[in-house]
Amino acid sequence: MKKSQYDVVIVGGGLAGLSAAAKLSHHGKKVAVIERGKLGGRAMTIKMKGFQFNFGAHAIYGRDQSFLTTIEKELGLRLYWSDFTQMKAKYDLGEEVSVVPSNIGGLIQTKLLKGMDKFRFAYHIMFTMLGFEKGDPDISIHDWLENKKVSPAVKEMMLNLASSNFFTGEPERIPSDVFFGYYRRLFKTNIPVSYIQGGWAKLINEFIRIIEKNGGEIITKTKANGIKVEQKKVTEVHTNKVTYTAKDFIFAIPPEELRELFQGSPIESELERYKNFEPTYVMFYDIGLKKRIDSSYTYIFDRDRQIFITDISYYDMEAAPPGGQLLQAVAYLKKNEVNDPNAHEKIKQRIEAFYDKHYDGWRKELVVPRVSKVAVVQAIKWTMNQRGLPTHFSNLTNSYFAGDWCQGAGQLSELSFSSAYDVCQRIIKEQAAQNSA
Ligand SMILES: Cc1cc2nc3c(=O)[nH]c(=O)nc-3n(C[C@H](O)[C@H](O)[C@H](O)COP(=O)(O)OP(=O)(O)OC[C@H]3O[C@@H](n4cnc5c(N)ncnc54)[C@H](O)[C@@H]3O)c2cc1C
């Protein structure tokens, strides 16, 4: 069997694996990325009848505070952004719609908070930004808000925001320290939500460009199916045809794949803990329309139905052909709905009714729909009983872990970027120390 030697081998070519490979190669490391399918993982873009459907809304939260921006600047990624128009983000209140109060302008205009509650909400934002509200790892945000006797309207507002940012129908279950840690960063942002022109595909292509420019190797349609561990170190990663050796390894593959690969290794039992952890599941239903249906909002969220619609093509000019429109509806799934075809059908009908309400006439303009009944938004949902995987285990010294199932800053893709960035920094530092020793 052929053997190849690298500074760092990265297993998994999703956002975490590719961003890590791009950063390491940019810093002079000889890298190889092994991906079992196509590059991009869950961050993929599919072209159909002139529309670019992204798996997911590719919304980047708090871009100016994000690790993706740090990576973009450091590597010189050529990305073009379109920032969300805050006043076009609305809540559906049944009979009327109201602005989402995620900045001062929104706070003044929103109908969701009245009188003193606007000040109370502003007070919580200020205290969170200043780091005074820290929460407690042993207390859920629900209990924290109860204990502090936060007014019902402010409580509902805070949970509504978390529903959108964490993509969950059960924001009450978020640990309070995670909640406040998240909003400490997000409330400081000047750009709450942004989209990449060209969607995930553009970002993936930029990572590929950097990796290839720096001599990195990308191997697709090749599964890593085994590892060799000697003296607390991974020394080899096996594929069907090639054995890869490296000083360090990054495993940017989800927990169930990790458990398979690390059977019999020193971290087998540690990985067992994550066996029954729940992901965040959604159903999405995108529609490509031949003619734009105008509306005064580009994002509309209905907490009762647990659905939101984003006008993707308003922000991403490449998402629809000229004059057309690409809308995306995302519905949060409860645990008991994930494997229930009847529930899927009901949710699909609910989404269609939501489209009817806000984009009347869409059926007439429909060119192509794209429905995914069950999609994993985040591989490990952060609740009171479960949090992300560590990025390193002391009994496996040269192996690191990255992905949206890992511990890190932010949620969703930001977890992939932050965990990948963190492990790259450690590898660069440790290899420099080894070289100078
Ligand atoms: C519907 C939906 C909406 C979303 N919306 C947003 C959003 O608006 N904003 C946002 O920030 N995020 C969003 N996300 C989340 C975002 O897509 C993910 O957080 C991100 O893509 C995860 O990237 P990753 O690299 O961590 O994991 P993955 O994409 O899962 O990458 C893992 C990779 O490892 C490969 N692999 C697995 N096993 C092996 C093996 N043995 N050998 C080789 N390769 C292997 C897989 O094929 C895969 O490519 C959304 C996701 C969905 C599904």
Short mmCIF file of C-alpha atoms and ligand atoms in Angstrom, two decimals:
data_model
loop_
_atom_site.label_atom_id
_atom_site.label_comp_id
_atom_site.label_asym_id
_atom_site.label_seq_id
_atom_site.Cartn_x
_atom_site.Cartn_y
_atom_site.Cartn_z
CA MET A 1 0.00 0.00 0.00
CA LYS A 2 1.28 3.47 -0.97
CA LYS A 3 2.38 5.73 1.93
CA SER A 4 2.16 9.54 1.95
CA GLN A 5 3.72 11.83 4.59
CA TYR A 6 2.36 15.28 5.58
CA ASP A 7 2.62 17.89 8.34
CA VAL A 8 -1.11 17.63 8.94
CA VAL A 9 -3.74 15.28 7.53
CA ILE A 10 -7.31 16.50 7.78
CA VAL A 11 -10.13 13.98 7.59
CA GLY A 12 -13.43 15.53 6.45
CA GLY A 13 -13.92 18.20 3.79
CA GLY A 14 -16.82 20.22 5.25
CA LEU A 15 -16.47 23.83 6.41
CA ALA A 16 -14.39 22.80 9.43
CA GLY A 17 -11.97 20.55 7.51
CA LEU A 18 -11.55 22.90 4.56
CA SER A 19 -11.08 26.04 6.66
CA ALA A 20 -8.46 24.19 8.73
CA ALA A 21 -6.63 22.92 5.62
CA ALA A 22 -6.68 26.41 4.06
CA LYS A 23 -5.29 28.05 7.19
CA LEU A 24 -2.58 25.46 7.75
CA SER A 25 -1.45 25.46 4.11
CA HIS A 26 -1.40 29.27 4.17
CA HIS A 27 0.99 29.00 7.11
CA GLY A 28 3.34 26.73 5.17
CA LYS A 29 2.12 23.32 6.33
CA LYS A 30 2.05 20.41 3.94
CA VAL A 31 -1.55 19.24 4.20
CA ALA A 32 -3.90 16.67 2.74
CA VAL A 33 -7.70 16.68 3.08
CA ILE A 34 -9.51 13.36 2.78
CA GLU A 35 -13.23 13.63 2.01
CA ARG A 36 -15.47 10.59 1.52
CA GLY A 37 -17.93 12.42 -0.77
CA LYS A 38 -17.96 15.86 -2.33
CA LEU A 39 -16.30 18.88 -0.74
CA GLY A 40 -18.51 21.11 1.42
CA GLY A 41 -20.27 18.47 3.51
CA ARG A 42 -23.58 19.94 4.68
CA ALA A 43 -22.60 23.35 3.26
CA MET A 44 -23.39 22.47 -0.31
CA THR A 45 -24.98 24.34 -3.17
CA ILE A 46 -27.05 22.59 -5.82
CA LYS A 47 -27.98 24.19 -9.14
CA MET A 48 -31.44 23.48 -10.53
CA LYS A 49 -33.12 25.26 -13.44
CA GLY A 50 -31.01 28.40 -12.96
CA PHE A 51 -31.51 28.53 -9.16
CA GLN A 52 -28.72 27.94 -6.65
CA PHE A 53 -30.16 26.03 -3.71
CA ASN A 54 -27.97 26.12 -0.65
CA PHE A 55 -28.31 23.37 1.89
CA GLY A 56 -29.19 25.83 4.62
CA ALA A 57 -29.63 29.54 4.54
CA HIS A 58 -25.88 30.31 4.68
CA ALA A 59 -26.66 33.17 7.05
CA ILE A 60 -23.58 34.28 8.94
CA TYR A 61 -24.45 35.79 12.33
CA GLY A 62 -22.47 38.72 13.73
CA ARG A 63 -20.04 38.69 10.81
CA ASP A 64 -17.79 41.39 12.29
CA GLN A 65 -17.36 39.32 15.48
CA SER A 66 -17.02 35.99 13.72
CA PHE A 67 -14.17 33.55 13.22
CA LEU A 68 -15.09 33.39 9.55
CA THR A 69 -14.13 37.06 9.25
CA THR A 70 -10.84 36.41 11.05
CA ILE A 71 -10.16 33.57 8.59
CA GLU A 72 -11.27 35.71 5.62
CA LYS A 73 -8.83 38.49 6.52
CA GLU A 74 -5.96 36.16 7.43
CA LEU A 75 -6.18 34.10 4.24
CA GLY A 76 -7.31 36.88 1.88
CA LEU A 77 -10.52 35.11 0.88
CA ARG A 78 -12.29 36.88 -1.98
CA LEU A 79 -15.81 37.04 -0.61
CA TYR A 80 -18.58 39.54 -1.32
CA TRP A 81 -21.11 40.06 1.41
CA SER A 82 -24.63 41.29 1.55
CA ASP A 83 -25.78 42.43 4.96
CA PHE A 84 -29.25 41.94 6.31
CA THR A 85 -31.57 44.93 6.43
CA GLN A 86 -32.61 44.86 10.07
CA MET A 87 -35.92 46.65 9.54
CA LYS A 88 -36.92 43.95 7.04
CA ALA A 89 -36.74 41.20 9.68
CA LYS A 90 -40.23 40.64 11.10
CA TYR A 91 -42.19 38.48 13.48
CA ASP A 92 -45.59 37.16 12.38
CA LEU A 93 -47.95 37.92 15.28
CA GLY A 94 -51.05 36.40 13.66
CA GLU A 95 -53.05 39.48 12.67
CA GLU A 96 -50.02 41.73 12.16
CA VAL A 97 -46.25 41.70 11.72
CA SER A 98 -43.67 43.48 13.84
CA VAL A 99 -39.96 44.34 13.62
CA VAL A 100 -37.49 41.96 15.33
CA PRO A 101 -35.93 44.10 18.08
CA SER A 102 -32.31 43.05 17.68
CA ASN A 103 -30.95 46.61 17.54
CA ILE A 104 -32.01 49.99 18.93
CA GLY A 105 -34.02 50.93 15.81
CA GLY A 106 -35.87 47.61 15.99
CA LEU A 107 -36.41 48.04 19.72
CA ILE A 108 -38.08 51.42 19.24
CA GLN A 109 -40.34 50.14 16.47
CA THR A 110 -41.32 46.71 17.71
CA LYS A 111 -44.89 46.04 18.83
CA LEU A 112 -43.79 43.03 20.83
CA LEU A 113 -42.50 45.04 23.74
CA LYS A 114 -44.39 47.90 25.27
CA GLY A 115 -43.56 50.72 27.71
CA MET A 116 -41.15 49.70 30.44
CA ASP A 117 -40.47 46.32 28.82
CA LYS A 118 -38.49 48.08 26.07
CA PHE A 119 -36.20 49.50 28.75
CA ARG A 120 -36.03 46.19 30.59
CA PHE A 121 -35.03 44.40 27.39
CA ALA A 122 -32.44 47.12 26.59
CA TYR A 123 -31.09 46.72 30.14
CA HIS A 124 -30.56 42.96 29.59
CA ILE A 125 -28.83 43.64 26.27
CA MET A 126 -26.49 46.16 27.91
CA PHE A 127 -25.72 43.90 30.85
CA THR A 128 -25.05 40.97 28.52
CA MET A 129 -22.77 43.05 26.29
CA LEU A 130 -20.81 44.31 29.28
CA GLY A 131 -20.37 40.75 30.51
CA PHE A 132 -22.39 41.22 33.73
CA GLU A 133 -24.99 38.58 32.76
CA LYS A 134 -23.00 35.35 32.70
CA GLY A 135 -25.60 32.70 33.40
CA ASP A 136 -24.79 29.41 35.08
CA PRO A 137 -23.81 26.08 33.44
CA ASP A 138 -26.16 24.25 35.83
CA ILE A 139 -29.20 26.41 35.09
CA SER A 140 -31.17 26.47 31.85
CA ILE A 141 -32.12 29.83 30.38
CA HIS A 142 -35.74 29.03 31.24
CA ASP A 143 -34.93 28.61 34.94
CA TRP A 144 -32.55 31.56 34.93
CA LEU A 145 -35.28 33.88 33.58
CA GLU A 146 -37.76 32.48 36.12
CA ASN A 147 -35.32 32.92 39.01
CA LYS A 148 -34.63 36.53 38.01
CA LYS A 149 -38.38 37.17 37.67
CA VAL A 150 -37.90 38.65 34.21
CA SER A 151 -41.16 40.10 32.86
CA PRO A 152 -43.10 37.67 30.60
CA ALA A 153 -42.81 39.87 27.47
CA VAL A 154 -39.03 40.32 27.86
CA LYS A 155 -38.65 36.59 28.57
CA GLU A 156 -40.58 35.69 25.43
CA MET A 157 -38.50 38.14 23.41
CA MET A 158 -35.20 36.67 24.59
CA LEU A 159 -36.39 33.13 23.82
CA ASN A 160 -37.68 34.16 20.38
CA LEU A 161 -34.26 35.56 19.50
CA ALA A 162 -32.58 32.36 20.68
CA SER A 163 -35.00 30.29 18.58
CA SER A 164 -33.74 32.06 15.45
CA ASN A 165 -30.04 32.10 16.29
CA PHE A 166 -29.83 28.53 17.63
CA PHE A 167 -32.32 27.12 15.07
CA THR A 168 -34.35 25.51 17.85
CA GLY A 169 -37.97 25.20 18.80
CA GLU A 170 -36.92 24.60 22.40
CA PRO A 171 -34.81 27.64 23.32
CA GLU A 172 -35.79 27.10 26.98
CA ARG A 173 -33.38 24.13 27.11
CA ILE A 174 -30.27 26.18 26.27
CA PRO A 175 -27.88 26.38 29.25
CA SER A 176 -27.90 29.95 30.58
CA ASP A 177 -24.09 30.35 30.36
CA VAL A 178 -24.19 29.29 26.68
CA PHE A 179 -27.06 31.71 26.05
CA PHE A 180 -25.28 34.72 27.55
CA GLY A 181 -21.89 33.75 26.08
CA TYR A 182 -23.50 33.69 22.65
CA TYR A 183 -25.26 37.02 23.01
CA ARG A 184 -22.25 38.72 24.60
CA ARG A 185 -20.64 38.45 21.14
CA LEU A 186 -23.74 38.91 19.04
CA PHE A 187 -25.11 42.03 20.73
CA LYS A 188 -21.80 43.78 20.01
CA THR A 189 -22.18 43.31 16.30
CA ASN A 190 -22.99 46.00 13.78
CA ILE A 191 -24.03 43.38 11.23
CA PRO A 192 -26.33 40.79 12.85
CA VAL A 193 -26.82 38.67 9.70
CA SER A 194 -24.97 38.52 6.37
CA TYR A 195 -24.98 36.37 3.26
CA ILE A 196 -22.10 35.39 0.99
CA GLN A 197 -22.72 36.23 -2.67
CA GLY A 198 -22.70 32.89 -4.45
CA GLY A 199 -23.61 30.99 -1.27
CA TRP A 200 -21.66 28.17 0.33
CA ALA A 201 -20.22 27.21 -3.09
CA LYS A 202 -18.28 30.48 -3.24
CA LEU A 203 -16.77 29.93 0.20
CA ILE A 204 -15.85 26.32 -0.55
CA ASN A 205 -14.18 27.36 -3.81
CA GLU A 206 -12.17 30.00 -1.99
CA PHE A 207 -10.90 27.44 0.52
CA ILE A 208 -9.97 25.11 -2.36
CA ARG A 209 -8.14 27.97 -4.12
CA ILE A 210 -6.02 28.69 -1.01
CA ILE A 211 -5.25 25.02 -0.37
CA GLU A 212 -4.21 24.38 -3.98
CA LYS A 213 -2.22 27.63 -4.25
CA ASN A 214 -0.17 26.50 -1.26
CA GLY A 215 0.47 23.01 -2.59
CA GLY A 216 -2.08 21.21 -0.42
CA GLU A 217 -3.65 17.99 -1.60
CA ILE A 218 -7.39 17.33 -1.74
CA ILE A 219 -8.62 13.79 -2.05
CA THR A 220 -12.37 13.35 -2.61
CA LYS A 221 -14.66 10.29 -2.86
CA THR A 222 -12.30 8.54 -0.49
CA LYS A 223 -13.33 7.40 2.96
CA ALA A 224 -10.91 7.25 5.88
CA ASN A 225 -11.68 3.75 7.12
CA GLY A 226 -9.04 3.06 9.73
CA ILE A 227 -6.35 4.53 11.95
CA LYS A 228 -3.24 3.23 13.67
CA VAL A 229 -2.46 4.41 17.19
CA GLU A 230 0.94 4.00 18.85
CA GLN A 231 1.94 5.44 22.22
CA LYS A 232 -0.95 7.88 22.54
CA LYS A 233 -0.48 9.12 18.99
CA VAL A 234 -2.29 8.50 15.73
CA THR A 235 0.46 7.49 13.31
CA GLU A 236 -1.58 6.51 10.25
CA VAL A 237 -4.93 7.13 8.60
CA HIS A 238 -6.01 4.45 6.15
CA THR A 239 -8.11 4.63 3.03
CA ASN A 240 -8.71 1.75 0.64
CA LYS A 241 -5.64 2.54 -1.44
CA VAL A 242 -3.34 4.82 0.56
CA THR A 243 -1.92 5.08 4.07
CA TYR A 244 -1.47 8.68 5.23
CA THR A 245 1.11 9.56 7.85
CA ALA A 246 1.54 12.99 9.47
CA LYS A 247 2.86 14.78 12.52
CA ASP A 248 -0.67 15.86 13.48
CA PHE A 249 -4.19 14.94 12.44
CA ILE A 250 -7.46 16.86 12.46
CA PHE A 251 -10.64 14.81 12.42
CA ALA A 252 -13.42 17.05 11.10
CA ILE A 253 -16.03 14.30 10.86
CA PRO A 254 -19.25 13.92 12.89
CA PRO A 255 -19.42 11.97 16.19
CA GLU A 256 -20.89 8.76 14.74
CA GLU A 257 -18.09 8.57 12.13
CA LEU A 258 -15.54 9.33 14.84
CA ARG A 259 -16.83 6.45 16.97
CA GLU A 260 -16.46 4.08 14.03
CA LEU A 261 -12.90 5.25 13.24
CA PHE A 262 -11.68 5.35 16.86
CA GLN A 263 -12.92 1.90 17.93
CA GLY A 264 -10.24 0.28 20.05
CA SER A 265 -8.34 3.58 20.47
CA PRO A 266 -7.59 5.33 23.80
CA ILE A 267 -10.58 7.67 23.29
CA GLU A 268 -13.17 5.00 22.41
CA SER A 269 -14.91 5.23 25.78
CA GLU A 270 -14.83 9.05 25.82
CA LEU A 271 -16.60 9.12 22.44
CA GLU A 272 -19.27 6.70 23.73
CA ARG A 273 -20.65 9.56 25.86
CA TYR A 274 -21.80 11.32 22.70
CA LYS A 275 -23.61 8.30 21.30
CA ASN A 276 -27.19 9.35 22.03
CA PHE A 277 -26.71 13.10 21.82
CA GLU A 278 -29.44 14.81 19.79
CA PRO A 279 -28.67 16.99 16.77
CA THR A 280 -30.72 20.07 15.88
CA TYR A 281 -33.08 18.90 13.16
CA VAL A 282 -35.09 20.99 10.72
CA MET A 283 -37.19 20.50 7.64
CA PHE A 284 -36.54 22.94 4.82
CA TYR A 285 -38.62 23.77 1.80
CA ASP A 286 -37.09 26.11 -0.79
CA ILE A 287 -38.97 27.46 -3.77
CA GLY A 288 -37.55 28.94 -6.97
CA LEU A 289 -40.03 31.37 -8.53
CA LYS A 290 -39.89 32.73 -12.07
CA LYS A 291 -41.16 36.17 -11.03
CA ARG A 292 -40.36 38.01 -7.78
CA ILE A 293 -43.22 38.47 -5.32
CA ASP A 294 -42.46 41.67 -3.46
CA SER A 295 -42.96 42.01 0.24
CA SER A 296 -41.90 44.57 2.84
CA TYR A 297 -39.84 41.98 4.68
CA THR A 298 -37.05 39.58 3.75
CA TYR A 299 -37.28 37.43 6.88
CA ILE A 300 -40.45 36.43 8.67
CA PHE A 301 -40.64 34.17 11.73
CA ASP A 302 -43.71 32.60 13.29
CA ARG A 303 -42.94 31.25 16.76
CA ASP A 304 -46.28 29.40 17.03
CA ARG A 305 -45.74 27.50 13.79
CA GLN A 306 -41.96 27.26 14.37
CA ILE A 307 -41.24 28.33 10.80
CA PHE A 308 -39.28 31.13 9.22
CA ILE A 309 -38.96 32.24 5.60
CA THR A 310 -35.95 34.07 4.16
CA ASP A 311 -35.89 35.79 0.79
CA ILE A 312 -32.48 34.41 -0.12
CA SER A 313 -32.35 36.01 -3.57
CA TYR A 314 -32.87 39.48 -2.05
CA TYR A 315 -29.41 39.11 -0.50
CA ASP A 316 -27.64 36.63 -2.76
CA MET A 317 -27.83 37.98 -6.31
CA GLU A 318 -26.62 34.68 -7.75
CA ALA A 319 -29.37 32.59 -6.12
CA ALA A 320 -32.05 33.16 -8.78
CA PRO A 321 -32.09 34.01 -12.49
CA PRO A 322 -32.84 37.68 -13.38
CA GLY A 323 -36.37 38.65 -12.28
CA GLY A 324 -36.76 35.39 -10.33
CA GLN A 325 -36.83 34.74 -6.60
CA LEU A 326 -35.56 32.07 -4.27
CA LEU A 327 -37.35 31.74 -0.95
CA GLN A 328 -36.36 29.37 1.81
CA ALA A 329 -38.63 28.13 4.59
CA VAL A 330 -37.12 26.35 7.57
CA ALA A 331 -39.27 24.56 10.18
CA TYR A 332 -37.81 23.34 13.48
CA LEU A 333 -38.51 19.69 14.19
CA LYS A 334 -39.34 18.31 17.61
CA LYS A 335 -37.71 15.03 18.64
CA ASN A 336 -40.90 13.00 18.05
CA GLU A 337 -41.31 14.49 14.55
CA VAL A 338 -37.91 13.47 13.18
CA ASN A 339 -38.89 9.97 12.06
CA ASP A 340 -42.61 10.50 11.58
CA PRO A 341 -43.76 10.77 7.93
CA ASN A 342 -47.21 12.05 9.02
CA ALA A 343 -45.58 14.88 10.94
CA HIS A 344 -43.45 15.71 7.89
CA GLU A 345 -46.53 15.94 5.70
CA LYS A 346 -48.30 18.21 8.21
CA ILE A 347 -45.26 20.49 8.49
CA LYS A 348 -45.00 20.65 4.70
CA GLN A 349 -48.62 21.79 4.53
CA ARG A 350 -48.00 24.30 7.31
CA ILE A 351 -45.05 25.72 5.35
CA GLU A 352 -47.16 25.98 2.20
CA ALA A 353 -49.85 27.82 4.16
CA PHE A 354 -47.17 30.16 5.52
CA TYR A 355 -45.97 30.83 1.95
CA ASP A 356 -49.62 31.46 0.94
CA LYS A 357 -49.99 34.00 3.72
CA HIS A 358 -46.81 35.98 3.02
CA TYR A 359 -46.06 35.33 -0.66
CA ASP A 360 -49.51 35.08 -2.18
CA GLY A 361 -49.39 33.71 -5.76
CA TRP A 362 -46.17 31.68 -5.30
CA ARG A 363 -47.77 28.49 -6.62
CA LYS A 364 -48.38 30.17 -10.00
CA GLU A 365 -44.74 31.32 -10.23
CA LEU A 366 -43.18 28.05 -9.01
CA VAL A 367 -40.37 26.72 -11.23
CA VAL A 368 -38.70 24.31 -8.86
CA PRO A 369 -39.20 23.28 -5.21
CA ARG A 370 -36.58 21.62 -3.03
CA VAL A 371 -37.71 19.86 0.13
CA SER A 372 -35.63 18.11 2.75
CA LYS A 373 -37.80 16.39 5.33
CA VAL A 374 -35.02 15.98 7.86
CA ALA A 375 -31.77 17.93 7.84
CA VAL A 376 -29.11 18.16 10.55
CA VAL A 377 -28.35 21.83 11.19
CA GLN A 378 -26.00 21.24 14.10
CA ALA A 379 -24.71 17.75 14.87
CA ILE A 380 -24.94 18.26 18.65
CA LYS A 381 -27.62 20.56 20.05
CA TRP A 382 -26.44 22.41 23.17
CA THR A 383 -28.89 21.71 25.99
CA MET A 384 -28.62 21.12 29.73
CA ASN A 385 -27.64 17.46 29.17
CA GLN A 386 -25.37 17.76 26.16
CA ARG A 387 -22.62 20.02 24.86
CA GLY A 388 -20.01 19.77 22.15
CA LEU A 389 -17.07 17.42 21.98
CA PRO A 390 -13.64 18.62 23.22
CA THR A 391 -11.25 19.59 20.41
CA HIS A 392 -8.44 17.58 22.03
CA PHE A 393 -8.08 14.62 24.41
CA SER A 394 -4.99 14.32 26.62
CA ASN A 395 -4.66 10.59 25.90
CA LEU A 396 -4.29 11.17 22.14
CA THR A 397 -1.68 13.87 21.87
CA ASN A 398 -1.36 14.61 18.13
CA SER A 399 -5.07 14.44 17.20
CA TYR A 400 -7.51 17.31 17.13
CA PHE A 401 -11.25 17.56 16.48
CA ALA A 402 -13.25 20.23 14.71
CA GLY A 403 -16.80 20.65 13.45
CA ASP A 404 -20.16 21.99 14.58
CA TRP A 405 -20.36 19.08 17.09
CA CYS A 406 -17.29 20.46 18.93
CA GLN A 407 -16.81 22.99 21.67
CA GLY A 408 -16.11 26.47 20.41
CA ALA A 409 -17.58 29.94 19.99
CA GLY A 410 -20.95 30.60 18.36
CA GLN A 411 -23.39 28.08 16.97
CA LEU A 412 -23.94 26.37 13.56
CA SER A 413 -21.12 27.00 11.06
CA GLU A 414 -19.43 29.38 13.49
CA LEU A 415 -18.74 26.34 15.68
CA SER A 416 -17.09 24.65 12.70
CA PHE A 417 -14.92 27.72 12.03
CA SER A 418 -14.09 28.50 15.65
CA SER A 419 -13.13 24.92 16.54
CA ALA A 420 -11.07 24.57 13.34
CA TYR A 421 -9.31 27.87 13.94
CA ASP A 422 -8.50 26.97 17.52
CA VAL A 423 -6.93 23.60 16.65
CA CYS A 424 -4.89 25.12 13.80
CA GLN A 425 -3.45 27.73 16.16
CA ARG A 426 -2.43 24.96 18.56
CA ILE A 427 -0.87 22.83 15.83
CA ILE A 428 1.10 25.77 14.36
CA LYS A 429 2.41 26.67 17.81
CA GLU A 430 3.31 23.11 18.79
CA GLN A 431 5.00 22.26 15.50
CA ALA A 432 7.03 25.51 15.76
CA ALA A 433 8.11 24.50 19.28
CA GLN A 434 9.07 20.99 18.06
CA ASN A 435 11.06 22.43 15.13
CA SER A 436 13.03 24.79 17.35
CA ALA A 437 13.74 22.11 20.00
C1 LIG B 1 -30.98 23.33 6.62
C2 LIG B 1 -29.73 23.87 7.19
C3 LIG B 1 -29.63 25.24 7.40
C4 LIG B 1 -28.45 25.78 7.89
N1 LIG B 1 -28.36 27.12 7.99
C5 LIG B 1 -27.23 27.67 8.47
C6 LIG B 1 -27.09 29.06 8.53
O1 LIG B 1 -27.96 29.80 8.13
N2 LIG B 1 -25.95 29.56 9.06
C7 LIG B 1 -24.94 28.78 9.50
O2 LIG B 1 -23.93 29.29 9.97
N3 LIG B 1 -25.02 27.44 9.43
C8 LIG B 1 -26.16 26.87 8.92
N4 LIG B 1 -26.26 25.52 8.84
C9 LIG B 1 -25.23 24.70 9.48
C10 LIG B 1 -23.99 24.50 8.62
O3 LIG B 1 -24.37 24.00 7.36
C11 LIG B 1 -23.10 23.48 9.36
O4 LIG B 1 -22.84 23.95 10.67
C12 LIG B 1 -21.76 23.25 8.68
O5 LIG B 1 -21.92 23.04 7.30
C13 LIG B 1 -21.05 22.06 9.32
O6 LIG B 1 -19.78 21.87 8.72
P1 LIG B 1 -18.76 20.81 9.32
O7 LIG B 1 -17.52 20.83 8.52
O8 LIG B 1 -18.62 21.11 10.78
O9 LIG B 1 -19.51 19.41 9.20
P2 LIG B 1 -19.97 18.58 7.90
O10 LIG B 1 -20.50 19.50 6.89
O11 LIG B 1 -20.86 17.52 8.42
O12 LIG B 1 -18.60 17.96 7.35
C14 LIG B 1 -18.12 16.69 7.70
C15 LIG B 1 -17.50 16.08 6.46
O13 LIG B 1 -16.82 14.88 6.82
C16 LIG B 1 -17.00 13.92 5.78
N5 LIG B 1 -16.75 12.59 6.35
C17 LIG B 1 -17.46 11.93 7.28
N6 LIG B 1 -16.88 10.76 7.57
C18 LIG B 1 -15.76 10.66 6.80
C19 LIG B 1 -14.73 9.69 6.65
N7 LIG B 1 -14.71 8.55 7.37
N8 LIG B 1 -13.74 9.92 5.77
C20 LIG B 1 -13.71 11.08 5.03
N9 LIG B 1 -14.67 12.03 5.13
C21 LIG B 1 -15.67 11.83 6.02
C22 LIG B 1 -18.46 14.17 5.36
O14 LIG B 1 -18.72 13.63 4.07
C23 LIG B 1 -18.53 15.69 5.40
O15 LIG B 1 -18.17 16.29 4.17
C24 LIG B 1 -27.39 24.94 8.26
C25 LIG B 1 -27.48 23.55 8.05
C26 LIG B 1 -28.63 23.03 7.51
C27 LIG B 1 -28.70 21.56 7.28
#
